[in-house]
Amino acid sequence: MDKETLYKRVHAMIISSTKEPKYMALSTVKIADLFRVKPEEIEKMLIELINEGRLKKTKLPDRSNYEVYLLP
């Protein structure tokens, strides 16, 4: 699994979102299934992208159990 490929896919998902501001709730299990890798690998790469400043992660105020990803 390539981190750049994951970033491009997540970036496209966020950009295509109809929400304002643009954000997307991601399922690491579904993404892992698409790429045929383990969900832990996807979670690790998402954390790396967050630490690099390429993605932001937050929780929705009205649904605190949903974690959403935004572009910086």
N, CA, C and O atoms as a Tripos MOL2 file, in Angstrom:
@<TRIPOS>MOLECULE
protein
  288   287    72     0     0
PROTEIN
NO_CHARGES

@<TRIPOS>ATOM
      1 N           0.8430   -1.1810    0.0000 N.3       1 MET1
      2 CA          0.0000    0.0000    0.0000 C.3       1 MET1
      3 C           0.8830    1.2380    0.0000 C.2       1 MET1
      4 O           1.7920    1.3620    0.8210 O.2       1 MET1
      5 N           0.6220    2.1230   -0.8940 N.am      2 ASP2
      6 CA          1.3970    3.3390   -1.0470 C.3       2 ASP2
      7 C           0.6660    4.4990   -0.3610 C.2       2 ASP2
      8 O          -0.5320    4.6920   -0.5660 O.2       2 ASP2
      9 N           1.3920    5.2620    0.4490 N.am      3 LYS3
     10 CA          0.7950    6.3830    1.1840 C.3       3 LYS3
     11 C           0.2930    7.4660    0.2320 C.2       3 LYS3
     12 O          -0.7390    8.0810    0.4970 O.2       3 LYS3
     13 N           0.9920    7.7080   -0.8570 N.am      4 GLU4
     14 CA          0.5680    8.7220   -1.8240 C.3       4 GLU4
     15 C          -0.7470    8.3450   -2.4930 C.2       4 GLU4
     16 O          -1.6010    9.1990   -2.7280 O.2       4 GLU4
     17 N          -0.9020    7.0720   -2.7960 N.am      5 THR5
     18 CA         -2.1500    6.5930   -3.3940 C.3       5 THR5
     19 C          -3.3040    6.8020   -2.4270 C.2       5 THR5
     20 O          -4.3830    7.2470   -2.8190 O.2       5 THR5
     21 N          -3.0690    6.4770   -1.1610 N.am      6 LEU6
     22 CA         -4.1010    6.6840   -0.1360 C.3       6 LEU6
     23 C          -4.4380    8.1620   -0.0170 C.2       6 LEU6
     24 O          -5.6100    8.5280    0.0590 O.2       6 LEU6
     25 N          -3.4140    9.0160    0.0000 N.am      7 TYR7
     26 CA         -3.6590   10.4530    0.1180 C.3       7 TYR7
     27 C          -4.4820   10.9670   -1.0630 C.2       7 TYR7
     28 O          -5.4200   11.7400   -0.8740 O.2       7 TYR7
     29 N          -4.1390   10.5470   -2.2630 N.am      8 LYS8
     30 CA         -4.8830   10.9900   -3.4510 C.3       8 LYS8
     31 C          -6.3450   10.5590   -3.3710 C.2       8 LYS8
     32 O          -7.2400   11.3210   -3.7360 O.2       8 LYS8
     33 N          -6.5870    9.3380   -2.8940 N.am      9 ARG9
     34 CA         -7.9600    8.8380   -2.7800 C.3       9 ARG9
     35 C          -8.7310    9.6270   -1.7240 C.2       9 ARG9
     36 O          -9.8650   10.0420   -1.9640 O.2       9 ARG9
     37 N          -8.1220    9.8330   -0.5620 N.am     10 VAL10
     38 CA         -8.7820   10.5750    0.5120 C.3      10 VAL10
     39 C          -9.0040   12.0290    0.0880 C.2      10 VAL10
     40 O         -10.0670   12.5940    0.3470 O.2      10 VAL10
     41 N          -8.0190   12.6280   -0.5540 N.am     11 HIS11
     42 CA         -8.1270   14.0080   -1.0460 C.3      11 HIS11
     43 C          -9.3140   14.1280   -2.0010 C.2      11 HIS11
     44 O         -10.1070   15.0630   -1.8940 O.2      11 HIS11
     45 N          -9.4330   13.1950   -2.9210 N.am     12 ALA12
     46 CA        -10.5410   13.2180   -3.8780 C.3      12 ALA12
     47 C         -11.8840   13.0510   -3.1770 C.2      12 ALA12
     48 O         -12.8660   13.6880   -3.5560 O.2      12 ALA12
     49 N         -11.9300   12.2030   -2.1620 N.am     13 MET13
     50 CA        -13.1710   12.0070   -1.4150 C.3      13 MET13
     51 C         -13.5840   13.2870   -0.6900 C.2      13 MET13
     52 O         -14.7630   13.6400   -0.6670 O.2      13 MET13
     53 N         -12.6180   13.9720   -0.1050 N.am     14 ILE14
     54 CA        -12.9210   15.2080    0.6210 C.3      14 ILE14
     55 C         -13.3570   16.2990   -0.3530 C.2      14 ILE14
     56 O         -14.3330   17.0030   -0.0980 O.2      14 ILE14
     57 N         -12.6410   16.4420   -1.4630 N.am     15 ILE15
     58 CA        -12.9750   17.4650   -2.4640 C.3      15 ILE15
     59 C         -14.3700   17.2350   -3.0370 C.2      15 ILE15
     60 O         -15.0950   18.1950   -3.2970 O.2      15 ILE15
     61 N         -14.7480   15.9920   -3.2340 N.am     16 SER16
     62 CA        -16.0560   15.7050   -3.8230 C.3      16 SER16
     63 C         -17.2000   15.8020   -2.8130 C.2      16 SER16
     64 O         -18.3690   15.6750   -3.1800 O.2      16 SER16
     65 N         -16.8680   16.0250   -1.5630 N.am     17 SER17
     66 CA        -17.8960   16.1400   -0.5290 C.3      17 SER17
     67 C         -18.7690   17.3640   -0.7820 C.2      17 SER17
     68 O         -18.2810   18.4090   -1.2130 O.2      17 SER17
     69 N         -20.0510   17.2260   -0.5130 N.am     18 THR18
     70 CA        -20.9820   18.3470   -0.7020 C.3      18 THR18
     71 C         -21.1380   19.1740    0.5650 C.2      18 THR18
     72 O         -21.8680   20.1660    0.5690 O.2      18 THR18
     73 N         -20.4780   18.7880    1.6150 N.am     19 LYS19
     74 CA        -20.6030   19.4890    2.8960 C.3      19 LYS19
     75 C         -19.7680   20.7600    2.8950 C.2      19 LYS19
     76 O         -18.7750   20.8560    2.1730 O.2      19 LYS19
     77 N         -20.1660   21.7290    3.6970 N.am     20 GLU20
     78 CA        -19.4000   22.9700    3.8690 C.3      20 GLU20
     79 C         -19.0780   23.1410    5.3350 C.2      20 GLU20
     80 O         -20.0150   23.1540    6.1340 O.2      20 GLU20
     81 N         -17.8560   23.2730    5.7500 N.am     21 PRO21
     82 CA        -16.6430   23.1340    4.9380 C.3      21 PRO21
     83 C         -16.4700   21.6800    4.5130 C.2      21 PRO21
     84 O         -17.0880   20.7730    5.0730 O.2      21 PRO21
     85 N         -15.6380   21.4830    3.5360 N.am     22 LYS22
     86 CA        -15.4380   20.1460    2.9850 C.3      22 LYS22
     87 C         -14.8040   19.2220    4.0240 C.2      22 LYS22
     88 O         -13.7260   19.5110    4.5440 O.2      22 LYS22
     89 N         -15.4710   18.1190    4.3200 N.am     23 TYR23
     90 CA        -14.9110   17.1010    5.2030 C.3      23 TYR23
     91 C         -15.4940   15.7570    4.8110 C.2      23 TYR23
     92 O         -16.4600   15.6820    4.0520 O.2      23 TYR23
     93 N         -14.8980   14.6930    5.3370 N.am     24 MET24
     94 CA        -15.3680   13.3570    5.0150 C.3      24 MET24
     95 C         -15.1300   12.4550    6.2170 C.2      24 MET24
     96 O         -14.0400   12.4490    6.7890 O.2      24 MET24
     97 N         -16.1400   11.7020    6.5950 N.am     25 ALA25
     98 CA        -15.9820   10.6500    7.5950 C.3      25 ALA25
     99 C         -15.5070    9.4100    6.8420 C.2      25 ALA25
    100 O         -16.1690    8.9480    5.9130 O.2      25 ALA25
    101 N         -14.3780    8.8870    7.2410 N.am     26 LEU26
    102 CA        -13.7790    7.7560    6.5340 C.3      26 LEU26
    103 C         -13.9050    6.4720    7.3390 C.2      26 LEU26
    104 O         -13.7680    6.4820    8.5630 O.2      26 LEU26
    105 N         -14.1600    5.3920    6.6650 N.am     27 SER27
    106 CA        -14.1520    4.0720    7.2770 C.3      27 SER27
    107 C         -12.8540    3.3890    6.8710 C.2      27 SER27
    108 O         -12.6630    3.0330    5.7080 O.2      27 SER27
    109 N         -11.9710    3.2120    7.8370 N.am     28 THR28
    110 CA        -10.6950    2.5650    7.5230 C.3      28 THR28
    111 C         -10.9060    1.1300    7.0660 C.2      28 THR28
    112 O         -10.1210    0.6120    6.2730 O.2      28 THR28
    113 N         -11.9550    0.4850    7.5540 N.am     29 VAL29
    114 CA        -12.2360   -0.8940    7.1500 C.3      29 VAL29
    115 C         -12.6420   -0.9390    5.6720 C.2      29 VAL29
    116 O         -12.1880   -1.8120    4.9320 O.2      29 VAL29
    117 N         -13.4820   -0.0140    5.2460 N.am     30 LYS30
    118 CA        -13.9010    0.0030    3.8400 C.3      30 LYS30
    119 C         -12.7400    0.3570    2.9150 C.2      30 LYS30
    120 O         -12.5870   -0.2330    1.8450 O.2      30 LYS30
    121 N         -11.9230    1.3270    3.3340 N.am     31 ILE31
    122 CA        -10.7690    1.6940    2.5100 C.3      31 ILE31
    123 C          -9.7880    0.5280    2.4280 C.2      31 ILE31
    124 O          -9.2450    0.2370    1.3620 O.2      31 ILE31
    125 N          -9.5640   -0.1410    3.5690 N.am     32 ALA32
    126 CA         -8.6630   -1.2930    3.5760 C.3      32 ALA32
    127 C          -9.1880   -2.3890    2.6620 C.2      32 ALA32
    128 O          -8.4100   -3.0650    1.9900 O.2      32 ALA32
    129 N         -10.4980   -2.5660    2.6350 N.am     33 ASP33
    130 CA        -11.0880   -3.5710    1.7570 C.3      33 ASP33
    131 C         -10.8640   -3.2090    0.2880 C.2      33 ASP33
    132 O         -10.5890   -4.0830   -0.5340 O.2      33 ASP33
    133 N         -10.9810   -1.9170   -0.0410 N.am     34 LEU34
    134 CA        -10.7460   -1.4750   -1.4240 C.3      34 LEU34
    135 C          -9.3140   -1.7480   -1.8730 C.2      34 LEU34
    136 O          -9.0760   -2.1820   -3.0000 O.2      34 LEU34
    137 N          -8.3660   -1.4880   -0.9760 N.am     35 PHE35
    138 CA         -6.9580   -1.6590   -1.3160 C.3      35 PHE35
    139 C          -6.4210   -3.0470   -0.9790 C.2      35 PHE35
    140 O          -5.2610   -3.3580   -1.2500 O.2      35 PHE35
    141 N          -7.2690   -3.8670   -0.3930 N.am     36 ARG36
    142 CA         -6.9000   -5.2310    0.0150 C.3      36 ARG36
    143 C          -5.7050   -5.2470    0.9600 C.2      36 ARG36
    144 O          -4.7350   -5.9770    0.7580 O.2      36 ARG36
    145 N          -5.8050   -4.4200    1.9970 N.am     37 VAL37
    146 CA         -4.7930   -4.3960    3.0590 C.3      37 VAL37
    147 C          -5.5210   -4.4370    4.4020 C.2      37 VAL37
    148 O          -6.7510   -4.4250    4.4510 O.2      37 VAL37
    149 N          -4.7620   -4.4850    5.4780 N.am     38 LYS38
    150 CA         -5.3570   -4.5040    6.8170 C.3      38 LYS38
    151 C          -5.7670   -3.0980    7.2320 C.2      38 LYS38
    152 O          -5.0800   -2.1330    6.8960 O.2      38 LYS38
    153 N          -6.8760   -2.9640    7.9580 N.am     39 PRO39
    154 CA         -7.3240   -1.6400    8.4300 C.3      39 PRO39
    155 C          -6.2580   -0.9260    9.2710 C.2      39 PRO39
    156 O          -6.1770    0.3020    9.2530 O.2      39 PRO39
    157 N          -5.4510   -1.6820    9.9970 N.am     40 GLU40
    158 CA         -4.4050   -1.0820   10.8190 C.3      40 GLU40
    159 C          -3.3920   -0.3270    9.9620 C.2      40 GLU40
    160 O          -2.8720    0.7110   10.3710 O.2      40 GLU40
    161 N          -3.1190   -0.8550    8.7750 N.am     41 GLU41
    162 CA         -2.1760   -0.1980    7.8620 C.3      41 GLU41
    163 C          -2.7400    1.1410    7.3820 C.2      41 GLU41
    164 O          -2.0120    2.1290    7.2860 O.2      41 GLU41
    165 N          -4.0390    1.1670    7.0830 N.am     42 ILE42
    166 CA         -4.6900    2.4100    6.6620 C.3      42 ILE42
    167 C          -4.6710    3.4230    7.7960 C.2      42 ILE42
    168 O          -4.3550    4.5930    7.5790 O.2      42 ILE42
    169 N          -5.0060    2.9850    9.0010 N.am     43 GLU43
    170 CA         -5.0000    3.8880   10.1610 C.3      43 GLU43
    171 C          -3.6100    4.4790   10.3830 C.2      43 GLU43
    172 O          -3.4750    5.6720   10.6530 O.2      43 GLU43
    173 N          -2.5810    3.6440   10.2700 N.am     44 LYS44
    174 CA         -1.2030    4.1020   10.4560 C.3      44 LYS44
    175 C          -0.8460    5.1740    9.4290 C.2      44 LYS44
    176 O          -0.2430    6.1900    9.7730 O.2      44 LYS44
    177 N          -1.2180    4.9460    8.1640 N.am     45 MET45
    178 CA         -0.8980    5.9170    7.1160 C.3      45 MET45
    179 C          -1.6960    7.2060    7.2790 C.2      45 MET45
    180 O          -1.1790    8.2870    6.9990 O.2      45 MET45
    181 N          -2.9400    7.1120    7.7260 N.am     46 LEU46
    182 CA         -3.7290    8.3270    7.9750 C.3      46 LEU46
    183 C          -3.0970    9.1510    9.0880 C.2      46 LEU46
    184 O          -3.0530   10.3790    9.0020 O.2      46 LEU46
    185 N          -2.6080    8.4870   10.1300 N.am     47 ILE47
    186 CA         -1.9270    9.1970   11.2200 C.3      47 ILE47
    187 C          -0.6640    9.8710   10.7030 C.2      47 ILE47
    188 O          -0.3640   10.9990   11.0930 O.2      47 ILE47
    189 N           0.0810    9.1930    9.8270 N.am     48 GLU48
    190 CA          1.2810    9.7920    9.2340 C.3      48 GLU48
    191 C           0.9160   11.0310    8.4240 C.2      48 GLU48
    192 O           1.6070   12.0470    8.5030 O.2      48 GLU48
    193 N          -0.1620   10.9570    7.6460 N.am     49 LEU49
    194 CA         -0.5990   12.1110    6.8510 C.3      49 LEU49
    195 C          -1.0260   13.2710    7.7480 C.2      49 LEU49
    196 O          -0.7850   14.4330    7.4190 O.2      49 LEU49
    197 N          -1.6470   12.9650    8.8590 N.am     50 ILE50
    198 CA         -2.0350   14.0060    9.8220 C.3      50 ILE50
    199 C          -0.7830   14.6380   10.4270 C.2      50 ILE50
    200 O          -0.6890   15.8610   10.5250 O.2      50 ILE50
    201 N           0.1810   13.8050   10.8320 N.am     51 ASN51
    202 CA          1.4190   14.3130   11.4260 C.3      51 ASN51
    203 C           2.2350   15.1420   10.4360 C.2      51 ASN51
    204 O           2.9510   16.0590   10.8380 O.2      51 ASN51
    205 N           2.1320   14.8270    9.1550 N.am     52 GLU52
    206 CA          2.8320   15.6010    8.1210 C.3      52 GLU52
    207 C           2.1060   16.9050    7.8090 C.2      52 GLU52
    208 O           2.6460   17.7640    7.1110 O.2      52 GLU52
    209 N           0.8900   17.0590    8.3180 N.am     53 GLY53
    210 CA          0.1200   18.2730    8.0740 C.3      53 GLY53
    211 C          -0.6550   18.2510    6.7700 C.2      53 GLY53
    212 O          -1.1450   19.2910    6.3280 O.2      53 GLY53
    213 N          -0.7760   17.0980    6.1520 N.am     54 ARG54
    214 CA         -1.4880   16.9960    4.8760 C.3      54 ARG54
    215 C          -2.9840   16.7670    5.0630 C.2      54 ARG54
    216 O          -3.7760   17.0070    4.1510 O.2      54 ARG54
    217 N          -3.3650   16.3020    6.2520 N.am     55 LEU55
    218 CA         -4.7700   16.1120    6.6090 C.3      55 LEU55
    219 C          -4.9910   16.6370    8.0160 C.2      55 LEU55
    220 O          -4.0560   16.7290    8.8110 O.2      55 LEU55
    221 N          -6.2310   16.9800    8.3150 N.am     56 LYS56
    222 CA         -6.6400   17.3360    9.6720 C.3      56 LYS56
    223 C          -7.7130   16.3500   10.0980 C.2      56 LYS56
    224 O          -8.4880   15.8600    9.2760 O.2      56 LYS56
    225 N          -7.7480   16.0660   11.3850 N.am     57 LYS57
    226 CA         -8.7330   15.1500   11.9200 C.3      57 LYS57
    227 C          -9.4560   15.8480   13.0670 C.2      57 LYS57
    228 O          -8.8190   16.4550   13.9280 O.2      57 LYS57
    229 N         -10.7710   15.7650   13.0790 N.am     58 THR58
    230 CA        -11.5520   16.3850   14.1400 C.3      58 THR58
    231 C         -12.8090   15.5560   14.3600 C.2      58 THR58
    232 O         -13.0530   14.5750   13.6560 O.2      58 THR58
    233 N         -13.6010   15.9620   15.3420 N.am     59 LYS59
    234 CA        -14.8740   15.2990   15.6150 C.3      59 LYS59
    235 C         -15.9990   16.2710   15.3440 C.2      59 LYS59
    236 O         -15.8540   17.4780   15.5390 O.2      59 LYS59
    237 N         -17.1210   15.7390   14.8940 N.am     60 LEU60
    238 CA        -18.2870   16.5840   14.6540 C.3      60 LEU60
    239 C         -18.8700   17.0220   15.9850 C.2      60 LEU60
    240 O         -18.9770   16.2100   16.9040 O.2      60 LEU60
    241 N         -19.2510   18.2930   16.1110 N.am     61 PRO61
    242 CA        -19.7880   18.7720   17.3890 C.3      61 PRO61
    243 C         -21.0970   18.0870   17.7850 C.2      61 PRO61
    244 O         -21.3170   17.8130   18.9650 O.2      61 PRO61
    245 N         -21.9550   17.8120   16.8230 N.am     62 ASP62
    246 CA        -23.2330   17.1950   17.1490 C.3      62 ASP62
    247 C         -23.1700   15.6700   17.2290 C.2      62 ASP62
    248 O         -24.0830   15.0410   17.7650 O.2      62 ASP62
    249 N         -22.1160   15.0790   16.7070 N.am     63 ARG63
    250 CA        -21.9160   13.6260   16.7640 C.3      63 ARG63
    251 C         -20.4730   13.3470   17.1490 C.2      63 ARG63
    252 O         -19.6180   13.1400   16.2880 O.2      63 ARG63
    253 N         -20.2140   13.3430   18.4290 N.am     64 SER64
    254 CA        -18.8300   13.2520   18.8960 C.3      64 SER64
    255 C         -18.1840   11.8970   18.6260 C.2      64 SER64
    256 O         -16.9660   11.7660   18.7510 O.2      64 SER64
    257 N         -18.9700   10.8870   18.2600 N.am     65 ASN65
    258 CA        -18.3620    9.5910   17.9680 C.3      65 ASN65
    259 C         -17.9130    9.4780   16.5120 C.2      65 ASN65
    260 O         -17.3310    8.4640   16.1270 O.2      65 ASN65
    261 N         -18.1740   10.5000   15.6990 N.am     66 TYR66
    262 CA        -17.7260   10.5170   14.3050 C.3      66 TYR66
    263 C         -16.4480   11.3240   14.1790 C.2      66 TYR66
    264 O         -16.4010   12.4960   14.5520 O.2      66 TYR66
    265 N         -15.4060   10.6850   13.6470 N.am     67 GLU67
    266 CA        -14.1710   11.3920   13.3510 C.3      67 GLU67
    267 C         -14.1710   11.7270   11.8760 C.2      67 GLU67
    268 O         -14.4400   10.8720   11.0330 O.2      67 GLU67
    269 N         -13.8690   12.9720   11.5710 N.am     68 VAL68
    270 CA        -13.8790   13.4180   10.1780 C.3      68 VAL68
    271 C         -12.5010   13.9390    9.8020 C.2      68 VAL68
    272 O         -11.7210   14.3680   10.6530 O.2      68 VAL68
    273 N         -12.2250   13.8900    8.5130 N.am     69 TYR69
    274 CA        -10.9440   14.3380    7.9790 C.3      69 TYR69
    275 C         -11.1900   15.5270    7.0540 C.2      69 TYR69
    276 O         -12.1370   15.5440    6.2680 O.2      69 TYR69
    277 N         -10.3070   16.5210    7.1730 N.am     70 LEU70
    278 CA        -10.3870   17.7350    6.3570 C.3      70 LEU70
    279 C          -9.0340   17.9910    5.7300 C.2      70 LEU70
    280 O          -8.0150   17.4570    6.1670 O.2      70 LEU70
    281 N          -9.0430   18.8150    4.7010 N.am     71 LEU71
    282 CA         -7.7830   19.2830    4.1330 C.3      71 LEU71
    283 C          -7.3400   20.5120    4.9000 C.2      71 LEU71
    284 O          -8.1790   21.3170    5.3060 O.2      71 LEU71
    285 N          -6.0370   20.6780    5.1090 N.am     72 PRO72
    286 CA         -5.5780   21.8650    5.8600 C.3      72 PRO72
    287 C          -5.8410   23.1670    5.1370 C.2      72 PRO72
    288 O          -5.5080   24.2360    5.6490 O.2      72 PRO72
@<TRIPOS>BOND
     1     1     2 1
     2     2     3 1
     3     3     4 2
     4     3     5 am
     5     5     6 1
     6     6     7 1
     7     7     8 2
     8     7     9 am
     9     9    10 1
    10    10    11 1
    11    11    12 2
    12    11    13 am
    13    13    14 1
    14    14    15 1
    15    15    16 2
    16    15    17 am
    17    17    18 1
    18    18    19 1
    19    19    20 2
    20    19    21 am
    21    21    22 1
    22    22    23 1
    23    23    24 2
    24    23    25 am
    25    25    26 1
    26    26    27 1
    27    27    28 2
    28    27    29 am
    29    29    30 1
    30    30    31 1
    31    31    32 2
    32    31    33 am
    33    33    34 1
    34    34    35 1
    35    35    36 2
    36    35    37 am
    37    37    38 1
    38    38    39 1
    39    39    40 2
    40    39    41 am
    41    41    42 1
    42    42    43 1
    43    43    44 2
    44    43    45 am
    45    45    46 1
    46    46    47 1
    47    47    48 2
    48    47    49 am
    49    49    50 1
    50    50    51 1
    51    51    52 2
    52    51    53 am
    53    53    54 1
    54    54    55 1
    55    55    56 2
    56    55    57 am
    57    57    58 1
    58    58    59 1
    59    59    60 2
    60    59    61 am
    61    61    62 1
    62    62    63 1
    63    63    64 2
    64    63    65 am
    65    65    66 1
    66    66    67 1
    67    67    68 2
    68    67    69 am
    69    69    70 1
    70    70    71 1
    71    71    72 2
    72    71    73 am
    73    73    74 1
    74    74    75 1
    75    75    76 2
    76    75    77 am
    77    77    78 1
    78    78    79 1
    79    79    80 2
    80    79    81 am
    81    81    82 1
    82    82    83 1
    83    83    84 2
    84    83    85 am
    85    85    86 1
    86    86    87 1
    87    87    88 2
    88    87    89 am
    89    89    90 1
    90    90    91 1
    91    91    92 2
    92    91    93 am
    93    93    94 1
    94    94    95 1
    95    95    96 2
    96    95    97 am
    97    97    98 1
    98    98    99 1
    99    99   100 2
   100    99   101 am
   101   101   102 1
   102   102   103 1
   103   103   104 2
   104   103   105 am
   105   105   106 1
   106   106   107 1
   107   107   108 2
   108   107   109 am
   109   109   110 1
   110   110   111 1
   111   111   112 2
   112   111   113 am
   113   113   114 1
   114   114   115 1
   115   115   116 2
   116   115   117 am
   117   117   118 1
   118   118   119 1
   119   119   120 2
   120   119   121 am
   121   121   122 1
   122   122   123 1
   123   123   124 2
   124   123   125 am
   125   125   126 1
   126   126   127 1
   127   127   128 2
   128   127   129 am
   129   129   130 1
   130   130   131 1
   131   131   132 2
   132   131   133 am
   133   133   134 1
   134   134   135 1
   135   135   136 2
   136   135   137 am
   137   137   138 1
   138   138   139 1
   139   139   140 2
   140   139   141 am
   141   141   142 1
   142   142   143 1
   143   143   144 2
   144   143   145 am
   145   145   146 1
   146   146   147 1
   147   147   148 2
   148   147   149 am
   149   149   150 1
   150   150   151 1
   151   151   152 2
   152   151   153 am
   153   153   154 1
   154   154   155 1
   155   155   156 2
   156   155   157 am
   157   157   158 1
   158   158   159 1
   159   159   160 2
   160   159   161 am
   161   161   162 1
   162   162   163 1
   163   163   164 2
   164   163   165 am
   165   165   166 1
   166   166   167 1
   167   167   168 2
   168   167   169 am
   169   169   170 1
   170   170   171 1
   171   171   172 2
   172   171   173 am
   173   173   174 1
   174   174   175 1
   175   175   176 2
   176   175   177 am
   177   177   178 1
   178   178   179 1
   179   179   180 2
   180   179   181 am
   181   181   182 1
   182   182   183 1
   183   183   184 2
   184   183   185 am
   185   185   186 1
   186   186   187 1
   187   187   188 2
   188   187   189 am
   189   189   190 1
   190   190   191 1
   191   191   192 2
   192   191   193 am
   193   193   194 1
   194   194   195 1
   195   195   196 2
   196   195   197 am
   197   197   198 1
   198   198   199 1
   199   199   200 2
   200   199   201 am
   201   201   202 1
   202   202   203 1
   203   203   204 2
   204   203   205 am
   205   205   206 1
   206   206   207 1
   207   207   208 2
   208   207   209 am
   209   209   210 1
   210   210   211 1
   211   211   212 2
   212   211   213 am
   213   213   214 1
   214   214   215 1
   215   215   216 2
   216   215   217 am
   217   217   218 1
   218   218   219 1
   219   219   220 2
   220   219   221 am
   221   221   222 1
   222   222   223 1
   223   223   224 2
   224   223   225 am
   225   225   226 1
   226   226   227 1
   227   227   228 2
   228   227   229 am
   229   229   230 1
   230   230   231 1
   231   231   232 2
   232   231   233 am
   233   233   234 1
   234   234   235 1
   235   235   236 2
   236   235   237 am
   237   237   238 1
   238   238   239 1
   239   239   240 2
   240   239   241 am
   241   241   242 1
   242   242   243 1
   243   243   244 2
   244   243   245 am
   245   245   246 1
   246   246   247 1
   247   247   248 2
   248   247   249 am
   249   249   250 1
   250   250   251 1
   251   251   252 2
   252   251   253 am
   253   253   254 1
   254   254   255 1
   255   255   256 2
   256   255   257 am
   257   257   258 1
   258   258   259 1
   259   259   260 2
   260   259   261 am
   261   261   262 1
   262   262   263 1
   263   263   264 2
   264   263   265 am
   265   265   266 1
   266   266   267 1
   267   267   268 2
   268   267   269 am
   269   269   270 1
   270   270   271 1
   271   271   272 2
   272   271   273 am
   273   273   274 1
   274   274   275 1
   275   275   276 2
   276   275   277 am
   277   277   278 1
   278   278   279 1
   279   279   280 2
   280   279   281 am
   281   281   282 1
   282   282   283 1
   283   283   284 2
   284   283   285 am
   285   285   286 1
   286   286   287 1
   287   287   288 2
@<TRIPOS>SUBSTRUCTURE
     1 MET1         2 RESIDUE 1 A MET
     2 ASP2         6 RESIDUE 1 A ASP
     3 LYS3        10 RESIDUE 1 A LYS
     4 GLU4        14 RESIDUE 1 A GLU
     5 THR5        18 RESIDUE 1 A THR
     6 LEU6        22 RESIDUE 1 A LEU
     7 TYR7        26 RESIDUE 1 A TYR
     8 LYS8        30 RESIDUE 1 A LYS
     9 ARG9        34 RESIDUE 1 A ARG
    10 VAL10       38 RESIDUE 1 A VAL
    11 HIS11       42 RESIDUE 1 A HIS
    12 ALA12       46 RESIDUE 1 A ALA
    13 MET13       50 RESIDUE 1 A MET
    14 ILE14       54 RESIDUE 1 A ILE
    15 ILE15       58 RESIDUE 1 A ILE
    16 SER16       62 RESIDUE 1 A SER
    17 SER17       66 RESIDUE 1 A SER
    18 THR18       70 RESIDUE 1 A THR
    19 LYS19       74 RESIDUE 1 A LYS
    20 GLU20       78 RESIDUE 1 A GLU
    21 PRO21       82 RESIDUE 1 A PRO
    22 LYS22       86 RESIDUE 1 A LYS
    23 TYR23       90 RESIDUE 1 A TYR
    24 MET24       94 RESIDUE 1 A MET
    25 ALA25       98 RESIDUE 1 A ALA
    26 LEU26      102 RESIDUE 1 A LEU
    27 SER27      106 RESIDUE 1 A SER
    28 THR28      110 RESIDUE 1 A THR
    29 VAL29      114 RESIDUE 1 A VAL
    30 LYS30      118 RESIDUE 1 A LYS
    31 ILE31      122 RESIDUE 1 A ILE
    32 ALA32      126 RESIDUE 1 A ALA
    33 ASP33      130 RESIDUE 1 A ASP
    34 LEU34      134 RESIDUE 1 A LEU
    35 PHE35      138 RESIDUE 1 A PHE
    36 ARG36      142 RESIDUE 1 A ARG
    37 VAL37      146 RESIDUE 1 A VAL
    38 LYS38      150 RESIDUE 1 A LYS
    39 PRO39      154 RESIDUE 1 A PRO
    40 GLU40      158 RESIDUE 1 A GLU
    41 GLU41      162 RESIDUE 1 A GLU
    42 ILE42      166 RESIDUE 1 A ILE
    43 GLU43      170 RESIDUE 1 A GLU
    44 LYS44      174 RESIDUE 1 A LYS
    45 MET45      178 RESIDUE 1 A MET
    46 LEU46      182 RESIDUE 1 A LEU
    47 ILE47      186 RESIDUE 1 A ILE
    48 GLU48      190 RESIDUE 1 A GLU
    49 LEU49      194 RESIDUE 1 A LEU
    50 ILE50      198 RESIDUE 1 A ILE
    51 ASN51      202 RESIDUE 1 A ASN
    52 GLU52      206 RESIDUE 1 A GLU
    53 GLY53      210 RESIDUE 1 A GLY
    54 ARG54      214 RESIDUE 1 A ARG
    55 LEU55      218 RESIDUE 1 A LEU
    56 LYS56      222 RESIDUE 1 A LYS
    57 LYS57      226 RESIDUE 1 A LYS
    58 THR58      230 RESIDUE 1 A THR
    59 LYS59      234 RESIDUE 1 A LYS
    60 LEU60      238 RESIDUE 1 A LEU
    61 PRO61      242 RESIDUE 1 A PRO
    62 ASP62      246 RESIDUE 1 A ASP
    63 ARG63      250 RESIDUE 1 A ARG
    64 SER64      254 RESIDUE 1 A SER
    65 ASN65      258 RESIDUE 1 A ASN
    66 TYR66      262 RESIDUE 1 A TYR
    67 GLU67      266 RESIDUE 1 A GLU
    68 VAL68      270 RESIDUE 1 A VAL
    69 TYR69      274 RESIDUE 1 A TYR
    70 LEU70      278 RESIDUE 1 A LEU
    71 LEU71      282 RESIDUE 1 A LEU
    72 PRO72      286 RESIDUE 1 A PRO
